[in-house]
């Protein structure tokens, strides 16, 4: 794996210039400036934590860890896909898990084994980002299709 890029603190602080500008504008307009400060602090902590987790995952040689991460992606994308829908029971969740899981894993297998031809099927630095893209796209598709189906059923269409 490539070496991690070290970003000097001064360069990192440059990324906060737009935030400081936004907070200044909010103060000028008399708005609550504590909310964006809190949101940015929370974002920074979350990104640091996910950075450490991803560093561990990308350096692992254990296929079980990669499988657990993919399972977590399937479960979370299924749960998020159901949020805008009216029907959210366990049956709907299991249908979405099966749908996202089977289709996403098939696409992931096709890409990793036949298109890119990875030396190890569980190459973390490739599998995790590609799986994230596949399951995020599938999640959006299932959510939009489900929402459309329920809307059409409410209008009296029978499918």
N, CA, C and O atoms as a DFTB+ gen file, in Angstrom:
636 C
 N C O
     1  1       0.841      -1.186       0.000
     2  2       0.000       0.000       0.000
     3  2       0.878       1.237       0.000
     4  3       1.992       1.207       0.522
     5  1       0.394       2.316      -0.574
     6  2       1.138       3.571      -0.618
     7  2       1.265       4.157       0.772
     8  3       0.427       3.929       1.645
     9  1       2.337       4.922       0.959
    10  2       2.561       5.564       2.245
    11  2       1.538       6.677       2.459
    12  3       1.117       7.339       1.511
    13  1       1.148       6.872       3.704
    14  2       0.156       7.887       4.048
    15  2       0.779       9.270       3.907
    16  3       1.891       9.508       4.378
    17  1       0.067      10.170       3.265
    18  2       0.546      11.544       3.105
    19  2       0.396      12.288       4.425
    20  3      -0.669      12.260       5.042
    21  1       1.443      12.941       4.848
    22  2       1.419      13.741       6.067
    23  2       1.097      15.185       5.672
    24  3       1.805      15.798       4.873
    25  1       0.027      15.708       6.242
    26  2      -0.394      17.080       5.945
    27  2       0.038      17.969       7.109
    28  3      -0.384      17.743       8.244
    29  1       0.870      18.973       6.846
    30  2       1.279      19.877       7.926
    31  2       0.062      20.604       8.519
    32  3      -0.914      20.875       7.821
    33  1       0.142      20.908       9.804
    34  2      -0.965      21.551      10.506
    35  2      -1.351      22.880       9.857
    36  3      -2.535      23.203       9.758
    37  1      -0.362      23.646       9.417
    38  2      -0.660      24.933       8.778
    39  2      -1.495      24.731       7.509
    40  3      -2.422      25.497       7.246
    41  1      -1.169      23.711       6.732
    42  2      -1.947      23.425       5.518
    43  2      -3.351      22.943       5.861
    44  3      -4.316      23.281       5.176
    45  1      -3.458      22.163       6.910
    46  2      -4.764      21.672       7.343
    47  2      -5.651      22.828       7.797
    48  3      -6.851      22.841       7.525
    49  1      -5.060      23.788       8.481
    50  2      -5.824      24.941       8.949
    51  2      -6.340      25.798       7.796
    52  3      -7.348      26.489       7.942
    53  1      -5.662      25.759       6.660
    54  2      -6.144      26.489       5.479
    55  2      -7.526      25.998       5.054
    56  3      -8.322      26.763       4.508
    57  1      -7.806      24.735       5.303
    58  2      -9.110      24.181       4.963
    59  2     -10.239      24.776       5.777
    60  3     -11.406      24.673       5.397
    61  1      -9.900      25.399       6.897
    62  2     -10.924      25.993       7.751
    63  2     -11.207      27.461       7.419
    64  3     -12.068      28.076       8.048
    65  1     -10.499      28.027       6.448
    66  2     -10.756      29.419       6.066
    67  2     -12.201      29.639       5.615
    68  3     -12.814      30.617       6.043
    69  1     -12.772      28.775       4.772
    70  2     -14.186      28.980       4.407
    71  2     -15.120      28.897       5.615
    72  3     -16.128      29.601       5.672
    73  1     -14.788      28.042       6.573
    74  2     -15.615      27.912       7.778
    75  2     -15.549      29.194       8.596
    76  3     -16.567      29.684       9.086
    77  1     -14.343      29.730       8.738
    78  2     -14.176      30.974       9.491
    79  2     -14.926      32.109       8.799
    80  3     -15.555      32.936       9.460
    81  1     -14.860      32.146       7.473
    82  2     -15.598      33.150       6.707
    83  2     -17.102      32.999       6.938
    84  3     -17.800      33.989       7.155
    85  1     -17.596      31.771       6.894
    86  2     -19.018      31.509       7.123
    87  2     -19.442      31.951       8.524
    88  3     -20.490      32.576       8.686
    89  1     -18.644      31.635       9.520
    90  2     -18.973      32.021      10.895
    91  2     -18.990      33.546      11.024
    92  3     -19.850      34.106      11.704
    93  1     -18.037      34.214      10.366
    94  2     -18.027      35.678      10.380
    95  2     -19.284      36.263       9.750
    96  3     -19.863      37.210      10.283
    97  1     -19.703      35.709       8.629
    98  2     -20.926      36.183       7.967
    99  2     -22.141      35.929       8.852
   100  3     -23.026      36.779       8.954
   101  1     -22.184      34.774       9.483
   102  2     -23.320      34.463      10.364
   103  2     -23.381      35.443      11.533
   104  3     -24.463      35.878      11.927
   105  1     -22.222      35.786      12.085
   106  2     -22.179      36.759      13.183
   107  2     -22.682      38.120      12.702
   108  3     -23.451      38.786      13.394
   109  1     -22.238      38.526      11.506
   110  2     -22.684      39.800      10.938
   111  2     -24.198      39.846      10.770
   112  3     -24.818      40.885      10.996
   113  1     -24.783      38.745      10.381
   114  2     -26.224      38.668      10.161
   115  2     -26.997      38.408      11.444
   116  3     -28.225      38.327      11.427
   117  1     -26.287      38.278      12.551
   118  2     -26.941      38.061      13.839
   119  2     -27.439      36.637      14.050
   120  3     -28.332      36.406      14.866
   121  1     -26.876      35.694      13.330
   122  2     -27.287      34.292      13.470
   123  2     -26.423      33.579      14.503
   124  3     -25.362      34.073      14.884
   125  1     -26.876      32.431      14.946
   126  2     -26.157      31.625      15.927
   127  2     -24.919      31.011      15.277
   128  3     -25.038      30.157      14.399
   129  1     -23.743      31.440      15.702
   130  2     -22.495      30.937      15.132
   131  2     -21.992      29.701      15.857
   132  3     -21.040      29.071      15.395
   133  1     -22.601      29.335      16.978
   134  2     -22.156      28.148      17.707
   135  2     -22.497      26.861      16.966
   136  3     -21.757      25.881      17.052
   137  1     -23.596      26.855      16.250
   138  2     -24.007      25.644      15.540
   139  2     -22.971      25.204      14.494
   140  3     -22.606      24.028      14.487
   141  1     -22.480      26.084      13.612
   142  2     -21.460      25.624      12.660
   143  2     -20.131      25.271      13.334
   144  3     -19.403      24.406      12.847
   145  1     -19.814      25.928      14.443
   146  2     -18.590      25.573      15.172
   147  2     -18.720      24.157      15.713
   148  3     -17.805      23.347      15.564
   149  1     -19.859      23.855      16.342
   150  2     -20.107      22.516      16.868
   151  2     -20.114      21.484      15.738
   152  3     -19.526      20.412      15.875
   153  1     -20.775      21.803      14.625
   154  2     -20.866      20.868      13.496
   155  2     -19.483      20.579      12.917
   156  3     -19.186      19.436      12.571
   157  1     -18.648      21.587      12.809
   158  2     -17.303      21.377      12.275
   159  2     -16.424      20.595      13.235
   160  3     -15.620      19.768      12.807
   161  1     -16.570      20.848      14.527
   162  2     -15.818      20.082      15.517
   163  2     -16.230      18.610      15.457
   164  3     -15.380      17.719      15.476
   165  1     -17.533      18.366      15.385
   166  2     -18.035      16.989      15.304
   167  2     -17.550      16.316      14.017
   168  3     -17.161      15.148      14.037
   169  1     -17.573      17.048      12.899
   170  2     -17.098      16.513      11.624
   171  2     -15.621      16.143      11.704
   172  3     -15.215      15.091      11.210
   173  1     -14.821      17.001      12.322
   174  2     -13.394      16.754      12.449
   175  2     -13.130      15.489      13.258
   176  3     -12.299      14.667      12.871
   177  1     -13.829      15.327      14.375
   178  2     -13.675      14.129      15.209
   179  2     -14.089      12.883      14.425
   180  3     -13.385      11.874      14.455
   181  1     -15.222      12.943      13.726
   182  2     -15.694      11.792      12.948
   183  2     -14.697      11.418      11.852
   184  3     -14.420      10.237      11.646
   185  1     -14.160      12.412      11.151
   186  2     -13.203      12.121      10.085
   187  2     -11.905      11.538      10.632
   188  3     -11.316      10.649      10.016
   189  1     -11.458      12.033      11.783
   190  2     -10.262      11.457      12.399
   191  2     -10.497      10.000      12.783
   192  3      -9.651       9.140      12.534
   193  1     -11.647       9.729      13.389
   194  2     -11.952       8.354      13.797
   195  2     -12.071       7.426      12.591
   196  3     -11.512       6.330      12.598
   197  1     -12.787       7.851      11.567
   198  2     -12.939       6.993      10.389
   199  2     -11.598       6.820       9.682
   200  3     -11.350       5.780       9.072
   201  1     -10.738       7.824       9.759
   202  2      -9.395       7.698       9.190
   203  2      -8.599       6.605       9.873
   204  3      -7.934       5.813       9.205
   205  1      -8.658       6.549      11.210
   206  2      -7.960       5.495      11.940
   207  2      -8.554       4.125      11.640
   208  3      -7.818       3.150      11.482
   209  1      -9.875       4.045      11.560
   210  2     -10.531       2.768      11.257
   211  2     -10.142       2.301       9.854
   212  3      -9.807       1.132       9.661
   213  1     -10.185       3.208       8.876
   214  2      -9.826       2.828       7.505
   215  2      -8.355       2.451       7.389
   216  3      -8.009       1.554       6.620
   217  1      -7.489       3.116       8.135
   218  2      -6.072       2.745       8.132
   219  2      -5.911       1.309       8.603
   220  3      -5.162       0.534       8.008
   221  1      -6.620       0.953       9.677
   222  2      -6.561      -0.420      10.182
   223  2      -7.111      -1.399       9.148
   224  3      -6.509      -2.442       8.891
   225  1      -8.251      -1.059       8.560
   226  2      -8.883      -1.960       7.592
   227  2      -8.003      -2.130       6.354
   228  3      -7.839      -3.248       5.866
   229  1      -7.437      -1.041       5.842
   230  2      -6.622      -1.123       4.627
   231  2      -5.319      -1.884       4.844
   232  3      -4.736      -2.391       3.885
   233  1      -4.856      -1.971       6.083
   234  2      -3.608      -2.676       6.364
   235  2      -3.820      -4.132       6.761
   236  3      -2.846      -4.858       6.963
   237  1      -5.061      -4.572       6.877
   238  2      -5.322      -5.919       7.359
   239  2      -5.071      -6.976       6.284
   240  3      -5.228      -6.727       5.089
   241  1      -4.682      -8.147       6.743
   242  2      -4.549      -9.313       5.872
   243  2      -5.602     -10.357       6.212
   244  3      -5.510     -11.503       5.773
   245  1      -6.597      -9.963       6.989
   246  2      -7.640     -10.885       7.439
   247  2      -8.894     -10.736       6.582
   248  3      -9.550      -9.696       6.637
   249  1      -9.241     -11.751       5.793
   250  2     -10.443     -11.643       4.960
   251  2     -11.728     -11.497       5.773
   252  3     -12.695     -10.909       5.289
   253  1     -11.757     -12.023       7.001
   254  2     -12.974     -11.927       7.825
   255  2     -13.301     -10.469       8.134
   256  3     -14.474     -10.101       8.200
   257  1     -12.287      -9.641       8.322
   258  2     -12.520      -8.222       8.606
   259  2     -13.147      -7.549       7.388
   260  3     -14.065      -6.740       7.528
   261  1     -12.661      -7.877       6.208
   262  2     -13.221      -7.301       4.983
   263  2     -14.661      -7.764       4.802
   264  3     -15.523      -6.972       4.424
   265  1     -14.927      -9.036       5.069
   266  2     -16.300      -9.548       4.974
   267  2     -17.226      -8.841       5.959
   268  3     -18.367      -8.523       5.620
   269  1     -16.740      -8.591       7.182
   270  2     -17.555      -7.888       8.177
   271  2     -17.837      -6.447       7.748
   272  3     -18.942      -5.942       7.947
   273  1     -16.851      -5.796       7.168
   274  2     -17.055      -4.427       6.684
   275  2     -18.086      -4.415       5.553
   276  3     -18.955      -3.545       5.513
   277  1     -17.989      -5.377       4.641
   278  2     -18.956      -5.455       3.537
   279  2     -20.348      -5.761       4.075
   280  3     -21.328      -5.178       3.611
   281  1     -20.452      -6.666       5.044
   282  2     -21.749      -6.962       5.662
   283  2     -22.324      -5.708       6.317
   284  3     -23.517      -5.433       6.190
   285  1     -21.485      -4.952       7.014
   286  2     -21.917      -3.701       7.635
   287  2     -22.433      -2.732       6.571
   288  3     -23.456      -2.077       6.771
   289  1     -21.725      -2.640       5.438
   290  2     -22.165      -1.765       4.342
   291  2     -23.531      -2.197       3.813
   292  3     -24.394      -1.357       3.554
   293  1     -23.725      -3.498       3.653
   294  2     -25.007      -4.006       3.145
   295  2     -26.130      -3.671       4.118
   296  3     -27.185      -3.189       3.708
   297  1     -25.907      -3.925       5.406
   298  2     -26.946      -3.666       6.408
   299  2     -27.273      -2.181       6.508
   300  3     -28.445      -1.805       6.557
   301  1     -26.249      -1.339       6.539
   302  2     -26.495       0.098       6.668
   303  2     -27.149       0.673       5.411
   304  3     -28.057       1.498       5.512
   305  1     -26.703       0.251       4.238
   306  2     -27.316       0.778       3.015
   307  2     -28.762       0.308       2.891
   308  3     -29.603       1.034       2.360
   309  1     -29.058      -0.888       3.370
   310  2     -30.447      -1.372       3.352
   311  2     -31.309      -0.554       4.296
   312  3     -32.430      -0.177       3.952
   313  1     -30.795      -0.279       5.475
   314  2     -31.540       0.501       6.471
   315  2     -31.790       1.922       5.957
   316  3     -32.893       2.452       6.089
   317  1     -30.758       2.529       5.372
   318  2     -30.895       3.895       4.858
   319  2     -31.845       3.928       3.661
   320  3     -32.600       4.887       3.501
   321  1     -31.816       2.896       2.823
   322  2     -32.702       2.851       1.653
   323  2     -34.166       2.829       2.062
   324  3     -35.018       3.322       1.323
   325  1     -34.472       2.268       3.225
   326  2     -35.862       2.168       3.684
   327  2     -36.368       3.437       4.362
   328  3     -37.577       3.590       4.540
   329  1     -35.490       4.338       4.738
   330  2     -35.914       5.519       5.501
   331  2     -37.011       6.341       4.840
   332  3     -37.969       6.704       5.522
   333  1     -36.926       6.656       3.541
   334  2     -37.997       7.487       2.970
   335  2     -39.283       6.718       2.672
   336  3     -40.281       7.324       2.281
   337  1     -39.279       5.419       2.845
   338  2     -40.448       4.612       2.497
   339  2     -41.399       4.485       3.673
   340  3     -40.995       4.579       4.831
   341  1     -42.671       4.269       3.357
   342  2     -43.681       4.128       4.402
   343  2     -43.602       2.752       5.057
   344  3     -43.792       2.623       6.266
   345  1     -43.325       1.741       4.268
   346  2     -43.271       0.379       4.784
   347  2     -41.846       0.076       5.221
   348  3     -40.943      -0.038       4.392
   349  1     -41.650      -0.054       6.541
   350  2     -40.293      -0.233       7.055
   351  2     -40.164      -1.445       7.973
   352  3     -39.232      -1.484       8.776
   353  1     -41.012      -2.388       7.898
   354  2     -40.964      -3.535       8.791
   355  2     -39.772      -4.433       8.525
   356  3     -38.983      -4.202       7.609
   357  1     -39.664      -5.462       9.349
   358  2     -38.549      -6.404       9.238
   359  2     -38.591      -7.141       7.907
   360  3     -37.549      -7.455       7.331
   361  1     -39.811      -7.420       7.417
   362  2     -39.933      -8.114       6.128
   363  2     -39.354      -7.254       5.005
   364  3     -38.596      -7.748       4.171
   365  1     -39.705      -5.983       4.983
   366  2     -39.173      -5.073       3.957
   367  2     -37.657      -4.956       4.086
   368  3     -36.943      -4.927       3.083
   369  1     -37.170      -4.891       5.320
   370  2     -35.727      -4.791       5.546
   371  2     -35.012      -6.023       4.999
   372  3     -33.982      -5.900       4.335
   373  1     -35.550      -7.205       5.272
   374  2     -34.917      -8.434       4.795
   375  2     -34.937      -8.527       3.267
   376  3     -33.984      -9.010       2.655
   377  1     -36.025      -8.063       2.661
   378  2     -36.097      -8.051       1.193
   379  2     -35.025      -7.124       0.624
   380  3     -34.352      -7.470      -0.347
   381  1     -34.872      -5.959       1.225
   382  2     -33.868      -5.002       0.741
   383  2     -32.459      -5.529       0.995
   384  3     -31.583      -5.375       0.144
   385  1     -32.226      -6.150       2.156
   386  2     -30.905      -6.731       2.443
   387  2     -30.564      -7.784       1.393
   388  3     -29.455      -7.800       0.858
   389  1     -31.522      -8.663       1.103
   390  2     -31.280      -9.705       0.101
   391  2     -31.035      -9.091      -1.274
   392  3     -30.127      -9.506      -1.995
   393  1     -31.841      -8.114      -1.628
   394  2     -31.712      -7.472      -2.940
   395  2     -30.372      -6.757      -3.086
   396  3     -29.638      -6.980      -4.048
   397  1     -30.066      -5.896      -2.121
   398  2     -28.800      -5.156      -2.172
   399  2     -27.608      -6.092      -2.041
   400  3     -26.616      -5.958      -2.758
   401  1     -27.717      -7.034      -1.122
   402  2     -26.601      -7.942      -0.866
   403  2     -26.258      -8.800      -2.067
   404  3     -25.103      -8.850      -2.491
   405  1     -27.256      -9.475      -2.617
   406  2     -26.991     -10.379      -3.740
   407  2     -26.530      -9.629      -4.986
   408  3     -25.555     -10.022      -5.627
   409  1     -27.225      -8.563      -5.324
   410  2     -26.837      -7.824      -6.533
   411  2     -25.490      -7.127      -6.351
   412  3     -24.645      -7.154      -7.247
   413  1     -25.293      -6.503      -5.192
   414  2     -24.035      -5.799      -4.944
   415  2     -22.842      -6.731      -4.887
   416  3     -21.779      -6.419      -5.423
   417  1     -23.014      -7.880      -4.236
   418  2     -21.915      -8.845      -4.162
   419  2     -21.599      -9.430      -5.535
   420  3     -20.437      -9.689      -5.850
   421  1     -22.629      -9.640      -6.351
   422  2     -22.392     -10.149      -7.708
   423  2     -21.583      -9.142      -8.527
   424  3     -20.647      -9.519      -9.230
   425  1     -21.945      -7.870      -8.434
   426  2     -21.209      -6.829      -9.169
   427  2     -19.791      -6.704      -8.627
   428  3     -18.844      -6.570      -9.402
   429  1     -19.635      -6.746      -7.311
   430  2     -18.310      -6.659      -6.693
   431  2     -17.431      -7.830      -7.129
   432  3     -16.251      -7.648      -7.428
   433  1     -18.006      -9.027      -7.165
   434  2     -17.266     -10.212      -7.610
   435  2     -16.845     -10.060      -9.072
   436  3     -15.697     -10.337      -9.422
   437  1     -17.757      -9.628      -9.907
   438  2     -17.459      -9.443     -11.329
   439  2     -16.313      -8.447     -11.525
   440  3     -15.381      -8.703     -12.287
   441  1     -16.391      -7.321     -10.834
   442  2     -15.358      -6.287     -10.981
   443  2     -14.017      -6.770     -10.453
   444  3     -12.996      -6.629     -11.126
   445  1     -14.012      -7.343      -9.247
   446  2     -12.743      -7.697      -8.606
   447  2     -12.073      -8.918      -9.228
   448  3     -10.844      -9.000      -9.237
   449  1     -12.844      -9.861      -9.743
   450  2     -12.248     -11.099     -10.227
   451  2     -12.087     -11.181     -11.743
   452  3     -11.185     -11.862     -12.231
   453  1     -12.942     -10.501     -12.488
   454  2     -12.882     -10.627     -13.939
   455  2     -12.453      -9.350     -14.650
   456  3     -11.837      -9.417     -15.714
   457  1     -12.761      -8.211     -14.093
   458  2     -12.391      -6.957     -14.757
   459  2     -11.011      -6.504     -14.301
   460  3     -10.131      -6.263     -15.127
   461  1     -10.817      -6.386     -12.987
   462  2      -9.540      -5.921     -12.451
   463  2      -8.587      -7.085     -12.185
   464  3      -7.370      -6.906     -12.219
   465  1      -9.126      -8.267     -11.922
   466  2      -8.351      -9.479     -11.633
   467  2      -7.380      -9.269     -10.472
   468  3      -6.163      -9.347     -10.637
   469  1      -7.941      -9.002      -9.306
   470  2      -7.129      -8.796      -8.109
   471  2      -6.384     -10.075      -7.725
   472  3      -6.911     -11.174      -7.895
   473  1      -5.157      -9.934      -7.208
   474  2      -4.421     -11.130      -6.773
   475  2      -5.077     -11.795      -5.554
   476  3      -5.093     -13.021      -5.443
   477  1      -5.614     -10.977      -4.647
   478  2      -6.363     -11.492      -3.488
   479  2      -7.776     -10.946      -3.605
   480  3      -7.965      -9.757      -3.858
   481  1      -8.763     -11.802      -3.425
   482  2     -10.149     -11.353      -3.582
   483  2     -10.520     -10.295      -2.562
   484  3     -11.450      -9.523      -2.791
   485  1      -9.818     -10.241      -1.446
   486  2     -10.185      -9.320      -0.363
   487  2      -9.227      -8.139      -0.247
   488  3      -9.074      -7.583       0.840
   489  1      -8.595      -7.752      -1.319
   490  2      -7.651      -6.623      -1.301
   491  2      -8.355      -5.377      -0.759
   492  3      -9.136      -4.749      -1.474
   493  1      -8.082      -5.011       0.510
   494  2      -8.869      -3.964       1.178
   495  2      -8.834      -2.605       0.494
   496  3      -9.860      -1.929       0.420
   497  1      -7.678      -2.194      -0.005
   498  2      -7.580      -0.854      -0.592
   499  2      -8.373      -0.738      -1.893
   500  3      -8.612       0.370      -2.373
   501  1      -8.778      -1.860      -2.463
   502  2      -9.614      -1.836      -3.660
   503  2     -11.060      -2.201      -3.335
   504  3     -11.988      -1.504      -3.745
   505  1     -11.246      -3.285      -2.603
   506  2     -12.588      -3.822      -2.344
   507  2     -13.448      -2.841      -1.552
   508  3     -14.610      -2.636      -1.900
   509  1     -12.914      -2.233      -0.504
   510  2     -13.718      -1.355       0.355
   511  2     -14.230      -0.130      -0.417
   512  3     -15.429       0.143      -0.357
   513  1     -13.391       0.618      -1.135
   514  2     -13.935       1.764      -1.885
   515  2     -14.926       1.357      -2.979
   516  3     -15.956       2.008      -3.153
   517  1     -14.622       0.289      -3.713
   518  2     -15.534      -0.147      -4.777
   519  2     -16.850      -0.633      -4.178
   520  3     -17.920      -0.325      -4.701
   521  1     -16.776      -1.391      -3.082
   522  2     -18.004      -1.855      -2.421
   523  2     -18.821      -0.664      -1.935
   524  3     -20.047      -0.670      -2.043
   525  1     -18.158       0.350      -1.405
   526  2     -18.869       1.549      -0.969
   527  2     -19.609       2.215      -2.113
   528  3     -20.750       2.645      -1.949
   529  1     -18.967       2.305      -3.273
   530  2     -19.625       2.904      -4.440
   531  2     -20.800       2.054      -4.913
   532  3     -21.864       2.579      -5.239
   533  1     -20.599       0.745      -4.947
   534  2     -21.656      -0.159      -5.417
   535  2     -22.863      -0.089      -4.496
   536  3     -23.992       0.065      -4.962
   537  1     -22.633      -0.201      -3.182
   538  2     -23.762      -0.237      -2.252
   539  2     -24.426       1.132      -2.094
   540  3     -25.630       1.203      -1.844
   541  1     -23.666       2.215      -2.235
   542  2     -24.284       3.547      -2.191
   543  2     -25.197       3.749      -3.398
   544  3     -26.303       4.272      -3.264
   545  1     -24.736       3.340      -4.562
   546  2     -25.553       3.464      -5.768
   547  2     -26.783       2.562      -5.675
   548  3     -27.887       2.977      -6.029
   549  1     -26.594       1.338      -5.204
   550  2     -27.718       0.407      -5.052
   551  2     -28.725       0.931      -4.039
   552  3     -29.934       0.811      -4.238
   553  1     -28.229       1.511      -2.958
   554  2     -29.097       2.071      -1.923
   555  2     -29.988       3.162      -2.514
   556  3     -31.195       3.180      -2.272
   557  1     -29.399       4.060      -3.281
   558  2     -30.184       5.129      -3.907
   559  2     -31.205       4.567      -4.887
   560  3     -32.343       5.034      -4.940
   561  1     -30.804       3.580      -5.651
   562  2     -31.706       2.980      -6.634
   563  2     -32.888       2.307      -5.958
   564  3     -34.033       2.502      -6.367
   565  1     -32.620       1.511      -4.922
   566  2     -33.698       0.819      -4.203
   567  2     -34.629       1.828      -3.549
   568  3     -35.848       1.664      -3.587
   569  1     -34.067       2.860      -2.954
   570  2     -34.877       3.873      -2.289
   571  2     -35.795       4.584      -3.280
   572  3     -36.988       4.744      -3.020
   573  1     -35.243       5.008      -4.407
   574  2     -36.051       5.697      -5.417
   575  2     -37.102       4.770      -6.028
   576  3     -38.245       5.177      -6.234
   577  1     -36.720       3.534      -6.315
   578  2     -37.673       2.588      -6.902
   579  2     -38.789       2.259      -5.917
   580  3     -39.958       2.190      -6.299
   581  1     -38.430       2.056      -4.646
   582  2     -39.441       1.769      -3.633
   583  2     -40.391       2.930      -3.430
   584  3     -41.603       2.746      -3.317
   585  1     -39.832       4.126      -3.385
   586  2     -40.665       5.317      -3.217
   587  2     -41.624       5.474      -4.400
   588  3     -42.796       5.808      -4.221
   589  1     -41.121       5.234      -5.589
   590  2     -41.962       5.331      -6.788
   591  2     -43.060       4.261      -6.770
   592  3     -44.206       4.544      -7.119
   593  1     -42.718       3.048      -6.370
   594  2     -43.690       1.959      -6.308
   595  2     -44.818       2.294      -5.343
   596  3     -45.991       2.132      -5.678
   597  1     -44.468       2.762      -4.138
   598  2     -45.500       3.099      -3.148
   599  2     -46.370       4.265      -3.626
   600  3     -47.577       4.280      -3.383
   601  1     -45.762       5.234      -4.301
   602  2     -46.535       6.361      -4.837
   603  2     -47.530       5.879      -5.882
   604  3     -48.687       6.301      -5.886
   605  1     -47.086       5.004      -6.759
   606  2     -47.977       4.474      -7.795
   607  2     -49.086       3.619      -7.183
   608  3     -50.224       3.656      -7.652
   609  1     -48.768       2.854      -6.149
   610  2     -49.791       2.036      -5.494
   611  2     -50.834       2.913      -4.810
   612  3     -52.019       2.579      -4.808
   613  1     -50.402       4.031      -4.231
   614  2     -51.349       4.959      -3.607
   615  2     -52.281       5.575      -4.644
   616  3     -53.424       5.907      -4.331
   617  1     -51.810       5.726      -5.857
   618  2     -52.628       6.289      -6.934
   619  2     -53.545       5.243      -7.558
   620  3     -54.283       5.547      -8.495
   621  1     -53.504       4.013      -7.044
   622  2     -54.405       2.979      -7.530
   623  2     -53.813       2.054      -8.571
   624  3     -54.508       1.172      -9.075
   625  1     -52.563       2.231      -8.901
   626  2     -51.916       1.339      -9.863
   627  2     -51.578       0.031      -9.159
   628  3     -51.156       0.036      -8.003
   629  1     -51.762      -1.079      -9.847
   630  2     -51.482      -2.382      -9.258
   631  2     -50.307      -3.021      -9.996
   632  3     -50.335      -3.178     -11.217
   633  1     -49.274      -3.387      -9.234
   634  2     -48.094      -4.001      -9.839
   635  2     -47.902      -5.373      -9.278
   636  3     -46.959      -6.069      -9.656
